[in-house]
Each structure stands twice: as C-alpha cells, then as structure tokens.
Short mmCIF file of C-alpha atoms and ligand atoms in Angstrom, two decimals:
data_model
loop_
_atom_site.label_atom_id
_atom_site.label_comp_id
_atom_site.label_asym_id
_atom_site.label_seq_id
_atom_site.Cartn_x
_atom_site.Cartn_y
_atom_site.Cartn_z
CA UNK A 1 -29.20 19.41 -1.96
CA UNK A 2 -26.79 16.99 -3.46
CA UNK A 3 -28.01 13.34 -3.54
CA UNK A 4 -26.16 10.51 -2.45
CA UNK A 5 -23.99 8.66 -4.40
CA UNK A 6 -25.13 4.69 -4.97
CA UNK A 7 -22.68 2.22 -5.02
CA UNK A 8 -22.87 -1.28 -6.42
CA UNK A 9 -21.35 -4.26 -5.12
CA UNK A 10 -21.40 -7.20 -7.58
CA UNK A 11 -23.69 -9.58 -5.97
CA UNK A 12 -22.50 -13.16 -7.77
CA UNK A 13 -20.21 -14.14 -4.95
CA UNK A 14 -18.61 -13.69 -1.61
CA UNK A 15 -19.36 -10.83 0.97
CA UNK A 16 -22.18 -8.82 -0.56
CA UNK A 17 -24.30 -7.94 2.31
CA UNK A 18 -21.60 -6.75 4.71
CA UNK A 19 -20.27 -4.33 2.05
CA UNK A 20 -24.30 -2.83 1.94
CA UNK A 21 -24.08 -2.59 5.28
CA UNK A 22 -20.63 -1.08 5.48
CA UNK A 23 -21.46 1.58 2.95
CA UNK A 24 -24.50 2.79 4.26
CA UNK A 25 -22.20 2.98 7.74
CA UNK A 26 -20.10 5.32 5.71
CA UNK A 27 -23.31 7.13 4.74
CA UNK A 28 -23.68 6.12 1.19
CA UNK A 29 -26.43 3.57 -0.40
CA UNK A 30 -25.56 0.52 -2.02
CA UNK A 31 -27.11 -2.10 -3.87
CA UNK A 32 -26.21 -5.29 -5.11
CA UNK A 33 -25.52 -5.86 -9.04
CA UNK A 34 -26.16 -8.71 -10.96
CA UNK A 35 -27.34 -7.93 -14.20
CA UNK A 36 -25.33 -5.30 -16.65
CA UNK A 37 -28.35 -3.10 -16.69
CA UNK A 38 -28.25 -2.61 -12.96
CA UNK A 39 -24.30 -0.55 -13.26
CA UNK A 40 -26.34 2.03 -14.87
CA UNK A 41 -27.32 2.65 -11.58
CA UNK A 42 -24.35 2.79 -9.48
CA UNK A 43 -21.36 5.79 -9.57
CA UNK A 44 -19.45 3.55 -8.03
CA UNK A 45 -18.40 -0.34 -8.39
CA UNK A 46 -17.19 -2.85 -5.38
CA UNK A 47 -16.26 -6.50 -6.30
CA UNK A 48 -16.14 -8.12 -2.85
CA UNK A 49 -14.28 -10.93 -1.92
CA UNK A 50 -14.74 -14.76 -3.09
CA UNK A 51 -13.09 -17.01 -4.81
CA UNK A 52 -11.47 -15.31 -7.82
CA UNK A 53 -11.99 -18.08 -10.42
CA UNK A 54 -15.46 -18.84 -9.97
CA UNK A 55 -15.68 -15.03 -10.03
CA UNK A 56 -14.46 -14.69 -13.42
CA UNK A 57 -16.42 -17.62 -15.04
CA UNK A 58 -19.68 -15.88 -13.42
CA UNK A 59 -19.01 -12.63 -14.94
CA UNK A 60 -18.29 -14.31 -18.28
CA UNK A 61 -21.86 -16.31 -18.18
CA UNK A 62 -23.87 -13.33 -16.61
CA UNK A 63 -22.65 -10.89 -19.88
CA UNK A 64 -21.26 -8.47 -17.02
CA UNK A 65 -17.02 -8.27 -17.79
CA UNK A 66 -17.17 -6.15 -20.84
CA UNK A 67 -19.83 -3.90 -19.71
CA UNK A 68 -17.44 -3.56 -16.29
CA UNK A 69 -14.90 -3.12 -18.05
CA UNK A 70 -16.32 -0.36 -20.22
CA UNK A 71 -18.02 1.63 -17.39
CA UNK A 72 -14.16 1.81 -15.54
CA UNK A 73 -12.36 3.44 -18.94
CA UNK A 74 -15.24 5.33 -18.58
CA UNK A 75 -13.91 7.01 -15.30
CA UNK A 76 -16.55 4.85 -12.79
CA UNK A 77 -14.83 4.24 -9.95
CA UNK A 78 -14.23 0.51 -8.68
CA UNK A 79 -13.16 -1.07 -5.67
CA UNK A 80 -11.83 -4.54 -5.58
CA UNK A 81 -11.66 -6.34 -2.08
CA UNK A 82 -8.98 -9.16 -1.58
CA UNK A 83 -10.36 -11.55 -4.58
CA UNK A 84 -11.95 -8.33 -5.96
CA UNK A 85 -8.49 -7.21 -6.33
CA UNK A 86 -7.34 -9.99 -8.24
CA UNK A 87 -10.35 -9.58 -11.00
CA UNK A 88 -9.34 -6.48 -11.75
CA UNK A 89 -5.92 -6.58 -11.43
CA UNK A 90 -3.42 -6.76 -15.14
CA UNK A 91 -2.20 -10.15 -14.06
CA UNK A 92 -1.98 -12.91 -12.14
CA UNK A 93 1.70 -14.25 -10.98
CA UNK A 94 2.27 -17.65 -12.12
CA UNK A 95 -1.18 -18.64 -13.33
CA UNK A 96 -3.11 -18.19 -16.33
CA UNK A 97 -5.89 -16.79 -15.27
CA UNK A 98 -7.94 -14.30 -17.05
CA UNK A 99 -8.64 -10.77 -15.02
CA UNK A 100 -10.22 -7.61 -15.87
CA UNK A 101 -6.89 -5.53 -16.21
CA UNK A 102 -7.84 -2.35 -15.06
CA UNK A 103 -5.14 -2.32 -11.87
CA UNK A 104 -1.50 -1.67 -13.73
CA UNK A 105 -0.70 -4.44 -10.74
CA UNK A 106 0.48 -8.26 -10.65
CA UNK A 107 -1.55 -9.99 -7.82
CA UNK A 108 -0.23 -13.14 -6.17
CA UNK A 109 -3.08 -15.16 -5.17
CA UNK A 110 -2.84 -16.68 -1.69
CA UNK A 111 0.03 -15.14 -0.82
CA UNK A 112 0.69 -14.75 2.86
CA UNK A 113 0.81 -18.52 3.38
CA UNK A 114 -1.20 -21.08 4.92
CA UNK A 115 -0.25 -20.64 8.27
CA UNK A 116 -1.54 -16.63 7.70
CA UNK A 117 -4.95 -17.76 5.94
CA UNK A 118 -6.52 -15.94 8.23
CA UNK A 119 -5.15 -12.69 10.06
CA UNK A 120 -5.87 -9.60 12.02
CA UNK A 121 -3.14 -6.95 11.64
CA UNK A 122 -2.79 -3.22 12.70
CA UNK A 123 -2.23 -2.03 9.28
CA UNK A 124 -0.62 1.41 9.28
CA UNK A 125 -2.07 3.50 5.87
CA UNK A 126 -1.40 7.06 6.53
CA UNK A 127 -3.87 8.23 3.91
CA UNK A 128 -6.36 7.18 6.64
CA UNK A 129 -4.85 8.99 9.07
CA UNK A 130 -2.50 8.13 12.06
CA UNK A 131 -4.88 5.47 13.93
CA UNK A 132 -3.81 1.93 12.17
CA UNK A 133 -6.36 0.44 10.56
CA UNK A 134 -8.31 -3.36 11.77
CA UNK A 135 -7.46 -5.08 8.73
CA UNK A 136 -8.84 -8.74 8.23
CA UNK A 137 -6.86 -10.59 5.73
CA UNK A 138 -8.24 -14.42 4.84
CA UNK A 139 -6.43 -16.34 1.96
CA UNK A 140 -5.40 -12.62 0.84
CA UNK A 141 -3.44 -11.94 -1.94
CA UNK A 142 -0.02 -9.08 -2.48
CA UNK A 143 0.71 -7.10 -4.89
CA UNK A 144 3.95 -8.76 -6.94
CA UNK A 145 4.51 -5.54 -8.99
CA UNK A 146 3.14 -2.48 -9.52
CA UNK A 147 3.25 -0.10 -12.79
CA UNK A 148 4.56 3.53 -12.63
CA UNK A 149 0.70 4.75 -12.22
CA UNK A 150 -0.22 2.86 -9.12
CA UNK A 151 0.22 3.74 -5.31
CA UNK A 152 1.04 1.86 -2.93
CA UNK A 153 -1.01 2.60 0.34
CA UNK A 154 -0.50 0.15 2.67
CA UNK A 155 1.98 -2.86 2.97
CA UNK A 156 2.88 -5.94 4.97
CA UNK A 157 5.43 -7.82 5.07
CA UNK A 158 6.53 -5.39 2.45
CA UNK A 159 4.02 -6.22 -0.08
CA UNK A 160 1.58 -3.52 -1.36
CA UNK A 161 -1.75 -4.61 0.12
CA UNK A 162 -3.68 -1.55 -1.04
CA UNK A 163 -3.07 0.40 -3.94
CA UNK A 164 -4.84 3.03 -6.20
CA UNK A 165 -4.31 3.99 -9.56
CA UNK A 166 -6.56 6.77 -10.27
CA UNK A 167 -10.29 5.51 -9.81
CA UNK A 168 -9.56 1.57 -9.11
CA UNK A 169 -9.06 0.91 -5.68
CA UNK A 170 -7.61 -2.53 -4.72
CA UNK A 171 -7.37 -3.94 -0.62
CA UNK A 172 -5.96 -7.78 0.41
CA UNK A 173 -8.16 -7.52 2.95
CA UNK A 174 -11.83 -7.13 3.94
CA UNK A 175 -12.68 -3.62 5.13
CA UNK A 176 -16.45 -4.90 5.29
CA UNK A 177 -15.72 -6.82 8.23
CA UNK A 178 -14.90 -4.00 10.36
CA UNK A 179 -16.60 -1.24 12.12
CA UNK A 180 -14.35 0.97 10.97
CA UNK A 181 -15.62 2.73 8.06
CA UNK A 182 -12.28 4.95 6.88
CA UNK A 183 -11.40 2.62 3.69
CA UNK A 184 -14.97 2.78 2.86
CA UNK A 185 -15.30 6.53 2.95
CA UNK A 186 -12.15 7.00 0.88
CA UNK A 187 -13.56 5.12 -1.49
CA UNK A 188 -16.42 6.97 -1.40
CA UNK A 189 -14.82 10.42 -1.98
CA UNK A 190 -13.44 8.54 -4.99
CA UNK A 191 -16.80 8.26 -6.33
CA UNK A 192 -17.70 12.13 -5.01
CA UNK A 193 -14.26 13.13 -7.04
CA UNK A 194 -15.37 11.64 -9.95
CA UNK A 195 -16.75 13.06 -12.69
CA UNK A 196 -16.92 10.07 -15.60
CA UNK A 197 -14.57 10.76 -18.20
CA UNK A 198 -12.72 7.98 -20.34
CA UNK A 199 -9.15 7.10 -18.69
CA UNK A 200 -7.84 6.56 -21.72
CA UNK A 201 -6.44 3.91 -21.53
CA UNK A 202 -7.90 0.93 -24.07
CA UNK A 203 -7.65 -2.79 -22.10
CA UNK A 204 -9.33 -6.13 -23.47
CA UNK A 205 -10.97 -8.07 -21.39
CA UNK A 206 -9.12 -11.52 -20.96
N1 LIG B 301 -8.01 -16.82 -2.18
C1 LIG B 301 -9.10 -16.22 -2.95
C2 LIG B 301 -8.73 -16.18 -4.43
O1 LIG B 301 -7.61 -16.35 -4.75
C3 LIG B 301 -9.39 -14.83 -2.43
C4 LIG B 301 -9.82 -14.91 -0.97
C5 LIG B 301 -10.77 -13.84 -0.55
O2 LIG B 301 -11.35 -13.10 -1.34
N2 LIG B 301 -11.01 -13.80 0.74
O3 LIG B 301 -9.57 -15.98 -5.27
#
C-alpha cells in the first residue's frame, strides 16, 4: 500500500498551522520544519506566508537556506505562498533583497496596492478546473517577469499570480485560508510526480 507523502511547511514565520491543517484536508500529512535535519523528512516543501525579510534573515540564522536550496536542485518539490513566493523567487523588483532563486520569476513585493491589501477574488486557473478558485490575497505580491521555463497559471489584473516551473510552485495568495483544497492537492500530485532527481540547474543562495 503506498504511504503518504509528508510535507513540510517551514515553521519560522507566518501561517504554519493552517497549511497542516489544509494538507491533511487534501489527505496528505504535514509537519512543521525548523531545523535542517527535519527536510529529511518531508517529499515536499511549503514556505507559507509572512513577512519576506524577516523570513530570509531567519533562514540565514537557523542554517536552513543552503540546505533548502540543495534539497530543490535535488528535484524536492516546494511551494511558496504569497511571501513564500518571494523567498524563492530569482529576484526581487526594485529592492535588494536576497531570495532563494529557485523560481526563474521577478516578484514585486506589495504589489496590488494599499487600497487591495487585503482581497477576495474569484480567481479563474483552469488547471483546477472550471469552478474559480476563493483566492485570499493580503499585501500579495505579482509576478514582474517570468523566464521561458515558468507557467503562468493564474493572473489578475494581468499579473501572473501563480506560476510553476517544474517542481516550485509559487501563489500571491493564501490557499490555506480556504476550504477549498484544489491548489493544495495539485501541489500534492507534484510531490506524488516526483521522483528526486537534480534539476540541473546550479543557483547560489543570495
Ligand atoms: N508583504 C509581505 C512581504 O512582502 C508578504 C505578505 C504575505 O505573505 N501575506 O514579505
């Protein structure tokens, strides 16, 4: 009988426990990662939202970018939601901030404006199907650009707002905050798809 896959979601910041529960909605379990020893048991990797510069200092004190970093070229699937997108994103547009580059994407932090900071839209992403999805968006960034690699599955206000290139997933929004479990589950048959192999693809951490 095949086992369920176990999916971390780093635990330093932001919406931990409502991605646990969302996954083990979508049938999956999940625990929360704080240490580098703990990805070795995970298949799959969420960074939730937060506050992306805090974010990256954390991983940088806790020891946990480079061993992130190596897991992904090593095929592990990771999920970045809304300032998870932005940490593992290429770049950042207009600011100097360091990021995991792993997303062949440029990320525009707080994007959709103040008067948006917060936002419920009927997002239409057809690779869920026909039904639009609930999408929460709070102080969400957009994709600025996106390299030849990288899908664009969603938009608003034509902006990419969630995009895939090969095992990195990346939403604006918050998919834990919903009942509906579809982004979840894709993500999961991400992780099912996978079978760890390097992506080839050599990146330094910032
Ligand atoms: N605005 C935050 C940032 O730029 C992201 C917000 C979020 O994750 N909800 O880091």
């Amino acid at each position: 009988m095949a086992t369920k896959p176990v999916v971390g979601v780093l635990a330093l910041q932001g919406d931990v426990d409502e991605h646990i529960a969302a996954m083990q909605r979508a049938g999956a379990q999940a625990i929360p990662v704080k240490r580098a020893q703990e990805l070795d048991c995970v298949s799959g990797l969420i960074i939730p939202g937060g506050e992306s510069t805090t974010v990256m200092k954390l991983l940088d004190r806790f020891a946990l970018d480079r061993p992130i970093v190596e897991r992904a070229l090593a095929g592990m699937p990771i999920w970045g939601t809304c300032m998870g997108m932005i940490v593992v994103a290429d770049e950042v547009a207009g600011l100097n901030q360091p990021s995991l580059g792993l997303l062949d994407v440029t990320v525009r932090r707080n994007a959709f404006g103040r008067q948006n900071e917060s936002a419920h839209v009927d997002l239409s992403i057809p690779a869920l199907g026909s039904a639009p999805f609930p999408a929460v968006f709070i102080r969400a960034p957009w994709i600025e650009r996106s390299g030849p690699g990288v899908e664009v599955l969603a938009q608003r206000d034509g902006h990419g707002v969630m995009v895939r290139q090969d095992r990195v997933l990346g939403t604006s929004f918050h998919p834990e905050l919903v009942a509906d479990p579809r982004v979840h589950k894709y993500f999961l048959d991400i992780v099912a798809g996978s079978q760890e192999r390097p992506v080839g693809k050599q990146r330094n951490v910032a």
